[in-house]
CSV table of C-alpha atoms in Angstrom, one decimal:
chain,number,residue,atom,x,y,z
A,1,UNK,CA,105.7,83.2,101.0
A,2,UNK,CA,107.5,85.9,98.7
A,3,UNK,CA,108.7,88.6,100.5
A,4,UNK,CA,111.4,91.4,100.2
A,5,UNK,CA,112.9,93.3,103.2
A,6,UNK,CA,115.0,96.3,102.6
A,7,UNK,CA,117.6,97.8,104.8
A,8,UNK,CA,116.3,101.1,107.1
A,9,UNK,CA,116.1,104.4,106.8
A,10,UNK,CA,119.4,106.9,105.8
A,11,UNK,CA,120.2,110.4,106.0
A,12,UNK,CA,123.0,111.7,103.8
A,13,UNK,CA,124.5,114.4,103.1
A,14,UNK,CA,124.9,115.8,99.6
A,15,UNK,CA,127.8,114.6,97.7
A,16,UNK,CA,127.4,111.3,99.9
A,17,UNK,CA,126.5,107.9,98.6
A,18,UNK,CA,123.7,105.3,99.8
A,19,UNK,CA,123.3,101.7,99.2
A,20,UNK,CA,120.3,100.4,100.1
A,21,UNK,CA,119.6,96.7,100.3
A,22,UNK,CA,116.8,94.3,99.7
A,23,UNK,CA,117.0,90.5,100.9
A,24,UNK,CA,114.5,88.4,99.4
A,25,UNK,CA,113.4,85.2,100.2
A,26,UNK,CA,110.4,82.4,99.5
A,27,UNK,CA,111.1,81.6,95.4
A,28,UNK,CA,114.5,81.1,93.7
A,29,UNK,CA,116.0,84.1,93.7
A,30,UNK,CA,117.9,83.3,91.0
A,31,UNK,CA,115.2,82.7,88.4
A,32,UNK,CA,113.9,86.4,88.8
A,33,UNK,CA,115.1,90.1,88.5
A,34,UNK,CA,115.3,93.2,90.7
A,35,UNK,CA,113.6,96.2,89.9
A,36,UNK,CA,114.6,99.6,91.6
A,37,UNK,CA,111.7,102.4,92.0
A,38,UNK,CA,111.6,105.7,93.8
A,39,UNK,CA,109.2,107.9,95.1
A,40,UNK,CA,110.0,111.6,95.8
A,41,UNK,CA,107.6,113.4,98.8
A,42,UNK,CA,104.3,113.6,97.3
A,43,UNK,CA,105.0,112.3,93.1
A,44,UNK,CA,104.9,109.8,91.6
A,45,UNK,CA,107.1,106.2,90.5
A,46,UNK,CA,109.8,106.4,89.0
A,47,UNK,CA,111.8,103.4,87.7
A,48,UNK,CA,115.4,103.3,88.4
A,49,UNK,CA,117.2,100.3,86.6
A,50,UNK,CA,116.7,96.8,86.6
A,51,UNK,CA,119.1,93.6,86.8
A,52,UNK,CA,119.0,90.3,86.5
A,53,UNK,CA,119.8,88.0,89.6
A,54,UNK,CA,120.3,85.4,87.5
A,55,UNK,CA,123.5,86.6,85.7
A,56,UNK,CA,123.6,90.6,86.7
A,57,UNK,CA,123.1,92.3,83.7
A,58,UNK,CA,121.5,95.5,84.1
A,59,UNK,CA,119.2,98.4,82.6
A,60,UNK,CA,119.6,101.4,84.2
A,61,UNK,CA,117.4,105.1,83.9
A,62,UNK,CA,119.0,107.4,82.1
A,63,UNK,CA,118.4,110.1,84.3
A,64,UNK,CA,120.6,107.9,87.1
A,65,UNK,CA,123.3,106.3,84.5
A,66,UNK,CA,126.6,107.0,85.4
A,67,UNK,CA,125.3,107.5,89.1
A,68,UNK,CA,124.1,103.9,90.1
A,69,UNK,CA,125.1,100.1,90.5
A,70,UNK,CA,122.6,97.9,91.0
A,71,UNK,CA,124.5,94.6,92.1
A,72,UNK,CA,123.1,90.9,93.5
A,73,UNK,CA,125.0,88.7,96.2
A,74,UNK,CA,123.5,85.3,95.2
A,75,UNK,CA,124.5,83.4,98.2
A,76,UNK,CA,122.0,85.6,100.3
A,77,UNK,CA,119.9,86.1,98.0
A,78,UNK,CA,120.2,89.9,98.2
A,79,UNK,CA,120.1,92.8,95.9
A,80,UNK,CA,122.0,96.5,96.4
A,81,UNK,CA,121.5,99.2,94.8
A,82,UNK,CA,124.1,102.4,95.4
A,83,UNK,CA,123.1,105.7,94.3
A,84,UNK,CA,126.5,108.3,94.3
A,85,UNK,CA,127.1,111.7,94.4
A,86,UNK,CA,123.5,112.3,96.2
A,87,UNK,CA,121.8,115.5,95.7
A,88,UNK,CA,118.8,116.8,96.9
A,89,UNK,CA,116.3,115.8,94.5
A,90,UNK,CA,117.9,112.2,95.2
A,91,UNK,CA,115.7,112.6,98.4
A,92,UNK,CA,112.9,109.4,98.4
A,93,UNK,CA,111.2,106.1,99.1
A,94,UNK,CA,113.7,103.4,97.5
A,95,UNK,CA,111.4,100.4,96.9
A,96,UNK,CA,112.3,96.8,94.7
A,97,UNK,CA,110.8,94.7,93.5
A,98,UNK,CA,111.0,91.3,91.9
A,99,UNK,CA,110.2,91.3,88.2
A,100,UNK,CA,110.8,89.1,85.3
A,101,UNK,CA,114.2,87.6,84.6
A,102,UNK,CA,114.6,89.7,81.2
A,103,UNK,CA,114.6,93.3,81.0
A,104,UNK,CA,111.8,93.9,79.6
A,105,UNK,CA,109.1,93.7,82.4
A,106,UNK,CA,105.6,91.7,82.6
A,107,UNK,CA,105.0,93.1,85.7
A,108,UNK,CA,106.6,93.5,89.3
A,109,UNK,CA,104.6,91.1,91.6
A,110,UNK,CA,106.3,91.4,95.0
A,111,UNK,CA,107.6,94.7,96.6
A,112,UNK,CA,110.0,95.9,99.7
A,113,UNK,CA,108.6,98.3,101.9
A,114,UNK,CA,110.5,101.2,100.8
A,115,UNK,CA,113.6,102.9,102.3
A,116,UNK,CA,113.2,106.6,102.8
A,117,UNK,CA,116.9,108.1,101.9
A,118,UNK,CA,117.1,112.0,103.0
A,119,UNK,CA,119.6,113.7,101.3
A,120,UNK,CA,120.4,116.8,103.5
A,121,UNK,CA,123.5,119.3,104.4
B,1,UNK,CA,112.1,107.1,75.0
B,2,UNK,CA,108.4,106.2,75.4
B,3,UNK,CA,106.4,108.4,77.5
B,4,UNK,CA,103.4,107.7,79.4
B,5,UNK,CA,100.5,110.0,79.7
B,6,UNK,CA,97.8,109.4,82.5
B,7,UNK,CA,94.4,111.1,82.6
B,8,UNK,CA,92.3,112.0,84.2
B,9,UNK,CA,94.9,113.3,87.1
B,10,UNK,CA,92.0,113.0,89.8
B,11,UNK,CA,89.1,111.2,89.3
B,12,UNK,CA,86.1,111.8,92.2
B,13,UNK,CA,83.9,109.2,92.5
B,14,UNK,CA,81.6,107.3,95.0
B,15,UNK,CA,81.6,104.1,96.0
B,16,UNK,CA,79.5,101.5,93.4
B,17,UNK,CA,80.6,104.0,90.8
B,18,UNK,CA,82.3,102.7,87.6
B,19,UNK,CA,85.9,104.3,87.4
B,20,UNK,CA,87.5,104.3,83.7
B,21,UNK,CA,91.5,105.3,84.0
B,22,UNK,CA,93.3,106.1,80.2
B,23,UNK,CA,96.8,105.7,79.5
B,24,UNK,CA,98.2,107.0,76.4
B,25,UNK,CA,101.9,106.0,75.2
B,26,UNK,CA,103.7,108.1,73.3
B,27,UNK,CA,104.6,105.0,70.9
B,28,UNK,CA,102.9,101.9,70.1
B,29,UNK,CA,103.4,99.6,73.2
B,30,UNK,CA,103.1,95.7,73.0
B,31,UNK,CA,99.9,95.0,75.3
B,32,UNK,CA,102.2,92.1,76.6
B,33,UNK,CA,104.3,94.5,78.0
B,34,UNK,CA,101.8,96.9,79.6
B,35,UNK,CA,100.9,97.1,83.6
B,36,UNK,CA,98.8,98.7,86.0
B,37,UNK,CA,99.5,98.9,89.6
B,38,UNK,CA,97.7,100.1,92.8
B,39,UNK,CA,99.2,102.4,95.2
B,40,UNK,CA,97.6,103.6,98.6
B,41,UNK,CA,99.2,106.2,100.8
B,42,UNK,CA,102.5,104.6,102.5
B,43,UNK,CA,102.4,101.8,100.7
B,44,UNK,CA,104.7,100.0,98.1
B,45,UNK,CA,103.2,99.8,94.8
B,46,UNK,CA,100.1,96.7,93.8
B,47,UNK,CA,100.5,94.8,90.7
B,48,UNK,CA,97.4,94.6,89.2
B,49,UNK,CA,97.2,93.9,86.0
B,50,UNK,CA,99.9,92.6,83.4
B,51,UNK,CA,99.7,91.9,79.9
B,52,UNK,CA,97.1,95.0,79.4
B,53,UNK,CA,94.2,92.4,80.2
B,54,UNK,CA,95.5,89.9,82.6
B,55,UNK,CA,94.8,89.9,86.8
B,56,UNK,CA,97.5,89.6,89.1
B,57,UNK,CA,97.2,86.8,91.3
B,58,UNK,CA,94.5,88.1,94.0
B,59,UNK,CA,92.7,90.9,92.4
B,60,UNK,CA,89.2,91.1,92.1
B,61,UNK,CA,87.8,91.1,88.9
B,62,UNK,CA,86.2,94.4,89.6
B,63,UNK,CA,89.5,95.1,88.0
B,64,UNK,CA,89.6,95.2,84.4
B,65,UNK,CA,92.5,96.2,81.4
B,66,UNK,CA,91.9,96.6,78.1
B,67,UNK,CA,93.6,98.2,75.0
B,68,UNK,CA,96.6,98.1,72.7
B,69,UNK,CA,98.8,99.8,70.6
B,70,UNK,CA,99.0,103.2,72.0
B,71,UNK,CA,95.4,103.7,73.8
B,72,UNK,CA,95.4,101.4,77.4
B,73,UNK,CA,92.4,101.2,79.7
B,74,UNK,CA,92.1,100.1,83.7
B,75,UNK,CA,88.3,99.8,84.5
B,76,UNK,CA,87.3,99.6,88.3
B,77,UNK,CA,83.5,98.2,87.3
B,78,UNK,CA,81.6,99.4,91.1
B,79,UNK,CA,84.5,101.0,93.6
B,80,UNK,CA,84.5,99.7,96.2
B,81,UNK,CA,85.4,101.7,99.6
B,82,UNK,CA,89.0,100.0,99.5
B,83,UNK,CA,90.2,101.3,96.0
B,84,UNK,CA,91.0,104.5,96.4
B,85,UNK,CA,94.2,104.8,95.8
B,86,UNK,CA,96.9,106.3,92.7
B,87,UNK,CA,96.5,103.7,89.9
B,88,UNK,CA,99.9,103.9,87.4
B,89,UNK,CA,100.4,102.3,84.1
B,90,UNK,CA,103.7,100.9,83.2
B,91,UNK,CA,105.6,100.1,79.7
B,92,UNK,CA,108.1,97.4,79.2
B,93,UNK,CA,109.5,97.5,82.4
B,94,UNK,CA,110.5,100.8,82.7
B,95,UNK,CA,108.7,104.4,83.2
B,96,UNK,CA,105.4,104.7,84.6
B,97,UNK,CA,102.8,106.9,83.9
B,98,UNK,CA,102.2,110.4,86.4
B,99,UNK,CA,99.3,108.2,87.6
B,100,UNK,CA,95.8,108.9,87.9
B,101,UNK,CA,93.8,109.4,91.7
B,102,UNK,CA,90.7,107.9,92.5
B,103,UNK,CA,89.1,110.1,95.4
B,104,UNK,CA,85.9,110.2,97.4
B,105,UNK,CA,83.2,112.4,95.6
């Protein structure tokens, strides 16, 4: 069965950086892409950037350009996604999520549990 | 940049009530590119529909999605106790809607 597992919990401090990880296994990971979403306390989704596992191109948010890599390690079928020079407001459920292979979605099917990333000093 | 807009924000219904979600883009969507998801407290996101009209594997077909061009439409025909929850719409695989809550009346 499809499932994604992400790496635990993190507490950072502000300027910090995180990189959160999401193994996936049960389809080819390859033939499928990554979508990054986060969840402040108490609002709602909001996507992140996407990339492709099968050659790594990306899409990333505007509001995170310039601040996030979403990378893929193929051999374990494993996707990272580092968020840099955390602030405060960077404070939230991380979830991904496999979604088509192309940028433009048709819908993410399988999700990780989250990772909850506190940004505090 | 196309922005979602969700409404109602709360919806209060009761259970074998017919709930009727809107989602309004800011620009004309492609329905093929339209999604709603499920989302219960603690809980990673639910695909449930794709396409504007199709089911995700596994979901009842309480669940219904309708719409196009810039007008999209979840319908949940008789909620049932399990579906309340924050339903979101999603465009072309990137930003979601502020969602919609379905709550206990």
């Amino acid at each position: 069965q499809v499932q994604l597992v992400q790496s635990g919990a993190e507490v950072k401090k502000p300027g910090a950086s995180v990189k959160v990880s999401c193994k996936a296994s049960g389809y080819t990971f390859t033939n499928y892409g990554i979508t990054w979403v986060r969840q402040a306390p108490g609002q709602g989704l909001e996507w992140m950037g996407w990339i492709s596992a099968y050659n790594g191109n990306t899409n990333y948010a505007q509001k995170v350009q310039g601040r996030v890599t979403m990378t893929t390690d193929t051999s374990t079928s494993t996707a990272y996604m580092e968020l840099r020079s955390l602030r405060s407001d960077d404070t939230a459920v991380y979830f991904c999520a496999r979604d088509s292979p192309g940028p433009v979605s048709t819908g993410a099917d399988y999700w990780g549990q989250g990772t909850l990333v506190t940004v505090s000093s | 940049e196309i922005v979602l807009t969700q409404s109602p924000g709360t919806l209060s219904l009761s259970p074998g009530e017919r709930a009727t979600l809107s989602c309004r883009a800011s620009q004309t969507v492609s329905s093929s590119y339209l999604a709603w998801y499920q989302q219960k407290p603690g809980q990673a996101p639910r695909l449930l529909i794709y396409g504007a009209s199709s089911r995700a594997t596994g979901i009842p077909d309480r669940f219904s999605g309708s719409g196009s061009g810039t007008d999209f439409t979840l319908t949940i025909s008789r909620l049932e106790p399990e579906d309340f929850a924050v339903y979101y719409c999603r465009q072309y695989g990137s930003s979601f809607g502020g969602g919609t809550k379905v709550e206990i009346k």
